[in-house]
Amino acid sequence: MVRIPGDPGPWGQLRYTLGLRLPPGNRDWVRHDLTDAGWRGRLLWRHVCLMIPVCAVLALLPGPWWVHVSVPLMALSASLLAVAITADELRRSRLRRHGIAEPPRIR
């Protein structure tokens, strides 16, 4: 696996996944993450990683087996849909948070 200059490492990536701002030394990595091909997939994958613990807690709710399965699946699918719909806004927000100019839109 090739590391990109400014890679924040595991703890920095966890902070980034939680929505925290990374130090200026990681700006090149953030720019790559948000502007390179595949940025939507990485955004969705980070969201899935955040939702796994939430879904695990939801699976522990009391009730029949179908509640243990359907509630976490519904939470995951609804949140993924929301992130997919607002991906462009989330990206712009993260770019601004890190002080990176937004790439021009292709129409």
Short mmCIF file of N, CA and C in Angstrom, two decimals:
data_model
loop_
_atom_site.label_atom_id
_atom_site.label_comp_id
_atom_site.label_asym_id
_atom_site.label_seq_id
_atom_site.Cartn_x
_atom_site.Cartn_y
_atom_site.Cartn_z
N MET A 1 0.84 -1.17 0.00
CA MET A 1 0.00 0.00 0.00
C MET A 1 0.89 1.25 0.00
N VAL A 2 0.66 2.14 -0.92
CA VAL A 2 1.46 3.36 -1.05
C VAL A 2 0.85 4.44 -0.17
N ARG A 3 1.68 5.06 0.64
CA ARG A 3 1.20 6.14 1.50
C ARG A 3 1.38 7.47 0.78
N ILE A 4 0.36 8.27 0.85
CA ILE A 4 0.37 9.59 0.22
C ILE A 4 1.06 10.57 1.17
N PRO A 5 1.84 11.55 0.66
CA PRO A 5 2.46 12.53 1.56
C PRO A 5 1.41 13.21 2.43
N GLY A 6 1.70 13.32 3.71
CA GLY A 6 0.77 13.94 4.64
C GLY A 6 -0.23 12.98 5.23
N ASP A 7 -0.05 11.68 4.97
CA ASP A 7 -0.96 10.67 5.51
C ASP A 7 -0.97 10.80 7.04
N PRO A 8 -2.15 10.97 7.64
CA PRO A 8 -2.21 11.22 9.08
C PRO A 8 -2.01 9.99 9.95
N GLY A 9 -1.95 8.81 9.36
CA GLY A 9 -1.81 7.60 10.17
C GLY A 9 -3.16 7.17 10.74
N PRO A 10 -3.20 6.06 11.44
CA PRO A 10 -4.48 5.52 11.92
C PRO A 10 -5.26 6.46 12.85
N TRP A 11 -4.57 7.06 13.82
CA TRP A 11 -5.29 7.95 14.75
C TRP A 11 -5.77 9.22 14.06
N GLY A 12 -4.96 9.76 13.17
CA GLY A 12 -5.39 10.94 12.42
C GLY A 12 -6.56 10.63 11.50
N GLN A 13 -6.53 9.44 10.89
CA GLN A 13 -7.65 9.08 10.03
C GLN A 13 -8.92 8.86 10.85
N LEU A 14 -8.78 8.36 12.08
CA LEU A 14 -9.95 8.24 12.95
C LEU A 14 -10.51 9.61 13.28
N ARG A 15 -9.63 10.55 13.61
CA ARG A 15 -10.09 11.92 13.88
C ARG A 15 -10.78 12.51 12.64
N TYR A 16 -10.20 12.27 11.48
CA TYR A 16 -10.76 12.76 10.22
C TYR A 16 -12.13 12.13 9.96
N THR A 17 -12.25 10.85 10.23
CA THR A 17 -13.53 10.15 10.06
C THR A 17 -14.59 10.72 10.98
N LEU A 18 -14.20 11.11 12.18
CA LEU A 18 -15.14 11.70 13.13
C LEU A 18 -15.48 13.15 12.80
N GLY A 19 -14.84 13.70 11.77
CA GLY A 19 -15.17 15.05 11.33
C GLY A 19 -14.29 16.13 11.91
N LEU A 20 -13.21 15.76 12.59
CA LEU A 20 -12.32 16.75 13.17
C LEU A 20 -11.33 17.25 12.13
N ARG A 21 -10.81 18.45 12.38
CA ARG A 21 -9.86 19.07 11.46
C ARG A 21 -8.47 18.52 11.71
N LEU A 22 -7.76 18.21 10.64
CA LEU A 22 -6.39 17.72 10.74
C LEU A 22 -5.42 18.89 10.68
N PRO A 23 -4.20 18.72 11.19
CA PRO A 23 -3.20 19.79 11.13
C PRO A 23 -2.85 20.16 9.68
N PRO A 24 -2.30 21.35 9.48
CA PRO A 24 -1.94 21.78 8.12
C PRO A 24 -0.97 20.85 7.41
N GLY A 25 -0.18 20.09 8.12
CA GLY A 25 0.75 19.16 7.49
C GLY A 25 0.06 18.03 6.73
N ASN A 26 -1.20 17.83 7.00
CA ASN A 26 -1.97 16.77 6.33
C ASN A 26 -2.81 17.30 5.17
N ARG A 27 -2.60 18.55 4.80
CA ARG A 27 -3.45 19.18 3.78
C ARG A 27 -3.38 18.47 2.43
N ASP A 28 -2.21 17.99 2.03
CA ASP A 28 -2.09 17.29 0.74
C ASP A 28 -2.89 16.00 0.75
N TRP A 29 -2.85 15.29 1.87
CA TRP A 29 -3.61 14.05 1.98
C TRP A 29 -5.11 14.33 1.93
N VAL A 30 -5.55 15.38 2.63
CA VAL A 30 -6.97 15.74 2.63
C VAL A 30 -7.40 16.13 1.22
N ARG A 31 -6.57 16.92 0.54
CA ARG A 31 -6.89 17.33 -0.83
C ARG A 31 -7.04 16.10 -1.73
N HIS A 32 -6.11 15.16 -1.60
CA HIS A 32 -6.21 13.93 -2.39
C HIS A 32 -7.48 13.17 -2.04
N ASP A 33 -7.77 13.05 -0.76
CA ASP A 33 -8.92 12.28 -0.32
C ASP A 33 -10.23 12.86 -0.85
N LEU A 34 -10.31 14.17 -0.95
CA LEU A 34 -11.58 14.81 -1.32
C LEU A 34 -11.68 15.20 -2.79
N THR A 35 -10.59 15.12 -3.53
CA THR A 35 -10.67 15.55 -4.93
C THR A 35 -10.27 14.47 -5.92
N ASP A 36 -9.58 13.44 -5.48
CA ASP A 36 -9.14 12.39 -6.39
C ASP A 36 -10.30 11.47 -6.73
N ALA A 37 -10.14 10.71 -7.80
CA ALA A 37 -11.18 9.76 -8.19
C ALA A 37 -11.47 8.81 -7.04
N GLY A 38 -12.73 8.51 -6.84
CA GLY A 38 -13.13 7.59 -5.78
C GLY A 38 -13.45 8.26 -4.46
N TRP A 39 -13.53 9.59 -4.44
CA TRP A 39 -13.78 10.27 -3.16
C TRP A 39 -15.14 9.91 -2.59
N ARG A 40 -16.15 9.70 -3.45
CA ARG A 40 -17.47 9.33 -2.93
C ARG A 40 -17.44 7.96 -2.25
N GLY A 41 -16.74 7.02 -2.84
CA GLY A 41 -16.63 5.70 -2.24
C GLY A 41 -15.92 5.75 -0.89
N ARG A 42 -14.86 6.56 -0.81
CA ARG A 42 -14.15 6.69 0.47
C ARG A 42 -15.04 7.35 1.51
N LEU A 43 -15.83 8.34 1.10
CA LEU A 43 -16.75 9.01 2.02
C LEU A 43 -17.78 8.02 2.55
N LEU A 44 -18.35 7.23 1.66
CA LEU A 44 -19.34 6.24 2.10
C LEU A 44 -18.70 5.16 2.97
N TRP A 45 -17.50 4.72 2.63
CA TRP A 45 -16.83 3.69 3.43
C TRP A 45 -16.54 4.20 4.84
N ARG A 46 -16.09 5.47 4.97
CA ARG A 46 -15.86 6.04 6.30
C ARG A 46 -17.16 6.08 7.09
N HIS A 47 -18.26 6.39 6.42
CA HIS A 47 -19.54 6.43 7.11
C HIS A 47 -19.96 5.03 7.58
N VAL A 48 -19.74 4.03 6.76
CA VAL A 48 -20.05 2.65 7.17
C VAL A 48 -19.24 2.29 8.41
N CYS A 49 -17.96 2.67 8.42
CA CYS A 49 -17.11 2.37 9.59
C CYS A 49 -17.63 3.06 10.84
N LEU A 50 -18.20 4.25 10.69
CA LEU A 50 -18.79 4.95 11.84
C LEU A 50 -20.08 4.28 12.29
N MET A 51 -20.84 3.76 11.35
CA MET A 51 -22.15 3.20 11.67
C MET A 51 -22.09 1.78 12.23
N ILE A 52 -21.01 1.05 12.01
CA ILE A 52 -20.94 -0.33 12.50
C ILE A 52 -21.14 -0.41 14.02
N PRO A 53 -20.46 0.41 14.84
CA PRO A 53 -20.72 0.33 16.27
C PRO A 53 -22.15 0.74 16.65
N VAL A 54 -22.68 1.73 15.94
CA VAL A 54 -24.06 2.15 16.21
C VAL A 54 -25.03 1.02 15.90
N CYS A 55 -24.83 0.37 14.77
CA CYS A 55 -25.70 -0.75 14.39
C CYS A 55 -25.54 -1.92 15.36
N ALA A 56 -24.34 -2.13 15.87
CA ALA A 56 -24.14 -3.21 16.84
C ALA A 56 -24.94 -2.94 18.11
N VAL A 57 -24.96 -1.69 18.55
CA VAL A 57 -25.75 -1.34 19.74
C VAL A 57 -27.24 -1.50 19.44
N LEU A 58 -27.67 -1.07 18.26
CA LEU A 58 -29.09 -1.22 17.89
C LEU A 58 -29.50 -2.68 17.80
N ALA A 59 -28.57 -3.54 17.42
CA ALA A 59 -28.88 -4.98 17.33
C ALA A 59 -29.10 -5.60 18.70
N LEU A 60 -28.68 -4.91 19.75
CA LEU A 60 -28.85 -5.43 21.10
C LEU A 60 -30.19 -5.05 21.73
N LEU A 61 -31.01 -4.32 20.99
CA LEU A 61 -32.32 -3.95 21.52
C LEU A 61 -33.14 -5.20 21.81
N PRO A 62 -33.97 -5.14 22.86
CA PRO A 62 -34.80 -6.32 23.15
C PRO A 62 -35.88 -6.50 22.08
N GLY A 63 -36.26 -7.73 21.88
CA GLY A 63 -37.31 -8.02 20.92
C GLY A 63 -37.02 -9.28 20.14
N PRO A 64 -37.89 -9.58 19.21
CA PRO A 64 -37.69 -10.78 18.39
C PRO A 64 -36.49 -10.62 17.47
N TRP A 65 -36.10 -11.73 16.85
CA TRP A 65 -34.89 -11.74 16.01
C TRP A 65 -34.97 -10.74 14.88
N TRP A 66 -36.16 -10.53 14.31
CA TRP A 66 -36.26 -9.63 13.17
C TRP A 66 -36.00 -8.18 13.58
N VAL A 67 -36.24 -7.84 14.84
CA VAL A 67 -35.92 -6.49 15.33
C VAL A 67 -34.40 -6.33 15.40
N HIS A 68 -33.71 -7.38 15.82
CA HIS A 68 -32.25 -7.34 15.92
C HIS A 68 -31.60 -7.17 14.55
N VAL A 69 -32.29 -7.58 13.50
CA VAL A 69 -31.75 -7.49 12.15
C VAL A 69 -32.26 -6.24 11.43
N SER A 70 -33.56 -5.99 11.48
CA SER A 70 -34.14 -4.93 10.66
C SER A 70 -33.82 -3.52 11.15
N VAL A 71 -33.77 -3.30 12.45
CA VAL A 71 -33.49 -1.95 12.95
C VAL A 71 -32.08 -1.49 12.56
N PRO A 72 -31.03 -2.29 12.80
CA PRO A 72 -29.71 -1.84 12.35
C PRO A 72 -29.60 -1.68 10.83
N LEU A 73 -30.24 -2.59 10.08
CA LEU A 73 -30.19 -2.46 8.62
C LEU A 73 -30.90 -1.20 8.15
N MET A 74 -32.02 -0.88 8.77
CA MET A 74 -32.75 0.33 8.38
C MET A 74 -31.94 1.58 8.74
N ALA A 75 -31.32 1.59 9.91
CA ALA A 75 -30.49 2.73 10.31
C ALA A 75 -29.31 2.90 9.34
N LEU A 76 -28.67 1.80 9.00
CA LEU A 76 -27.53 1.86 8.08
C LEU A 76 -27.95 2.32 6.70
N SER A 77 -29.03 1.75 6.17
CA SER A 77 -29.45 2.12 4.82
C SER A 77 -29.94 3.56 4.76
N ALA A 78 -30.67 4.02 5.77
CA ALA A 78 -31.15 5.40 5.77
C ALA A 78 -29.99 6.39 5.88
N SER A 79 -29.02 6.08 6.74
CA SER A 79 -27.90 7.00 6.89
C SER A 79 -27.01 7.00 5.65
N LEU A 80 -26.83 5.83 5.02
CA LEU A 80 -26.05 5.79 3.78
C LEU A 80 -26.73 6.58 2.67
N LEU A 81 -28.04 6.48 2.60
CA LEU A 81 -28.77 7.25 1.60
C LEU A 81 -28.60 8.75 1.85
N ALA A 82 -28.69 9.16 3.10
CA ALA A 82 -28.52 10.57 3.43
C ALA A 82 -27.12 11.06 3.08
N VAL A 83 -26.11 10.26 3.37
CA VAL A 83 -24.73 10.65 3.06
C VAL A 83 -24.52 10.68 1.54
N ALA A 84 -25.09 9.72 0.83
CA ALA A 84 -24.94 9.70 -0.63
C ALA A 84 -25.61 10.92 -1.26
N ILE A 85 -26.75 11.31 -0.74
CA ILE A 85 -27.47 12.46 -1.29
C ILE A 85 -26.72 13.76 -1.01
N THR A 86 -26.13 13.89 0.19
CA THR A 86 -25.47 15.14 0.57
C THR A 86 -23.95 15.07 0.41
N ALA A 87 -23.44 14.12 -0.36
CA ALA A 87 -21.98 13.93 -0.49
C ALA A 87 -21.28 15.20 -0.97
N ASP A 88 -21.84 15.89 -1.94
CA ASP A 88 -21.18 17.09 -2.46
C ASP A 88 -21.09 18.18 -1.39
N GLU A 89 -22.15 18.35 -0.59
CA GLU A 89 -22.13 19.36 0.47
C GLU A 89 -21.15 18.97 1.57
N LEU A 90 -21.11 17.68 1.91
CA LEU A 90 -20.16 17.21 2.92
C LEU A 90 -18.73 17.44 2.46
N ARG A 91 -18.49 17.19 1.20
CA ARG A 91 -17.16 17.40 0.63
C ARG A 91 -16.76 18.86 0.68
N ARG A 92 -17.66 19.75 0.24
CA ARG A 92 -17.36 21.18 0.27
C ARG A 92 -17.09 21.66 1.68
N SER A 93 -17.87 21.18 2.63
CA SER A 93 -17.68 21.57 4.02
C SER A 93 -16.31 21.14 4.54
N ARG A 94 -15.93 19.93 4.22
CA ARG A 94 -14.63 19.42 4.68
C ARG A 94 -13.48 20.16 4.00
N LEU A 95 -13.63 20.50 2.73
CA LEU A 95 -12.60 21.28 2.03
C LEU A 95 -12.43 22.65 2.70
N ARG A 96 -13.55 23.32 2.99
CA ARG A 96 -13.49 24.62 3.66
C ARG A 96 -12.87 24.50 5.05
N ARG A 97 -13.23 23.46 5.78
CA ARG A 97 -12.72 23.26 7.13
C ARG A 97 -11.20 23.13 7.13
N HIS A 98 -10.64 22.56 6.08
CA HIS A 98 -9.20 22.37 6.00
C HIS A 98 -8.51 23.47 5.21
N GLY A 99 -9.24 24.50 4.79
CA GLY A 99 -8.64 25.63 4.09
C GLY A 99 -8.17 25.32 2.69
N ILE A 100 -8.90 24.43 2.02
CA ILE A 100 -8.52 24.04 0.66
C ILE A 100 -9.55 24.61 -0.30
N ALA A 101 -9.07 25.21 -1.39
CA ALA A 101 -9.99 25.77 -2.39
C ALA A 101 -10.76 24.65 -3.06
N GLU A 102 -12.02 24.89 -3.27
CA GLU A 102 -12.89 23.90 -3.90
C GLU A 102 -12.52 23.74 -5.38
N PRO A 103 -12.44 22.51 -5.86
CA PRO A 103 -12.13 22.31 -7.29
C PRO A 103 -13.28 22.83 -8.15
N PRO A 104 -12.98 23.29 -9.37
CA PRO A 104 -14.04 23.82 -10.23
C PRO A 104 -15.05 22.72 -10.59
N ARG A 105 -16.29 23.13 -10.73
CA ARG A 105 -17.35 22.19 -11.10
C ARG A 105 -17.33 21.92 -12.59
N ILE A 106 -17.58 20.69 -12.93
CA ILE A 106 -17.68 20.31 -14.33
C ILE A 106 -19.16 20.20 -14.66
N ARG A 107 -19.58 20.93 -15.65
CA ARG A 107 -21.02 20.91 -16.01
C ARG A 107 -21.21 20.32 -17.35
#
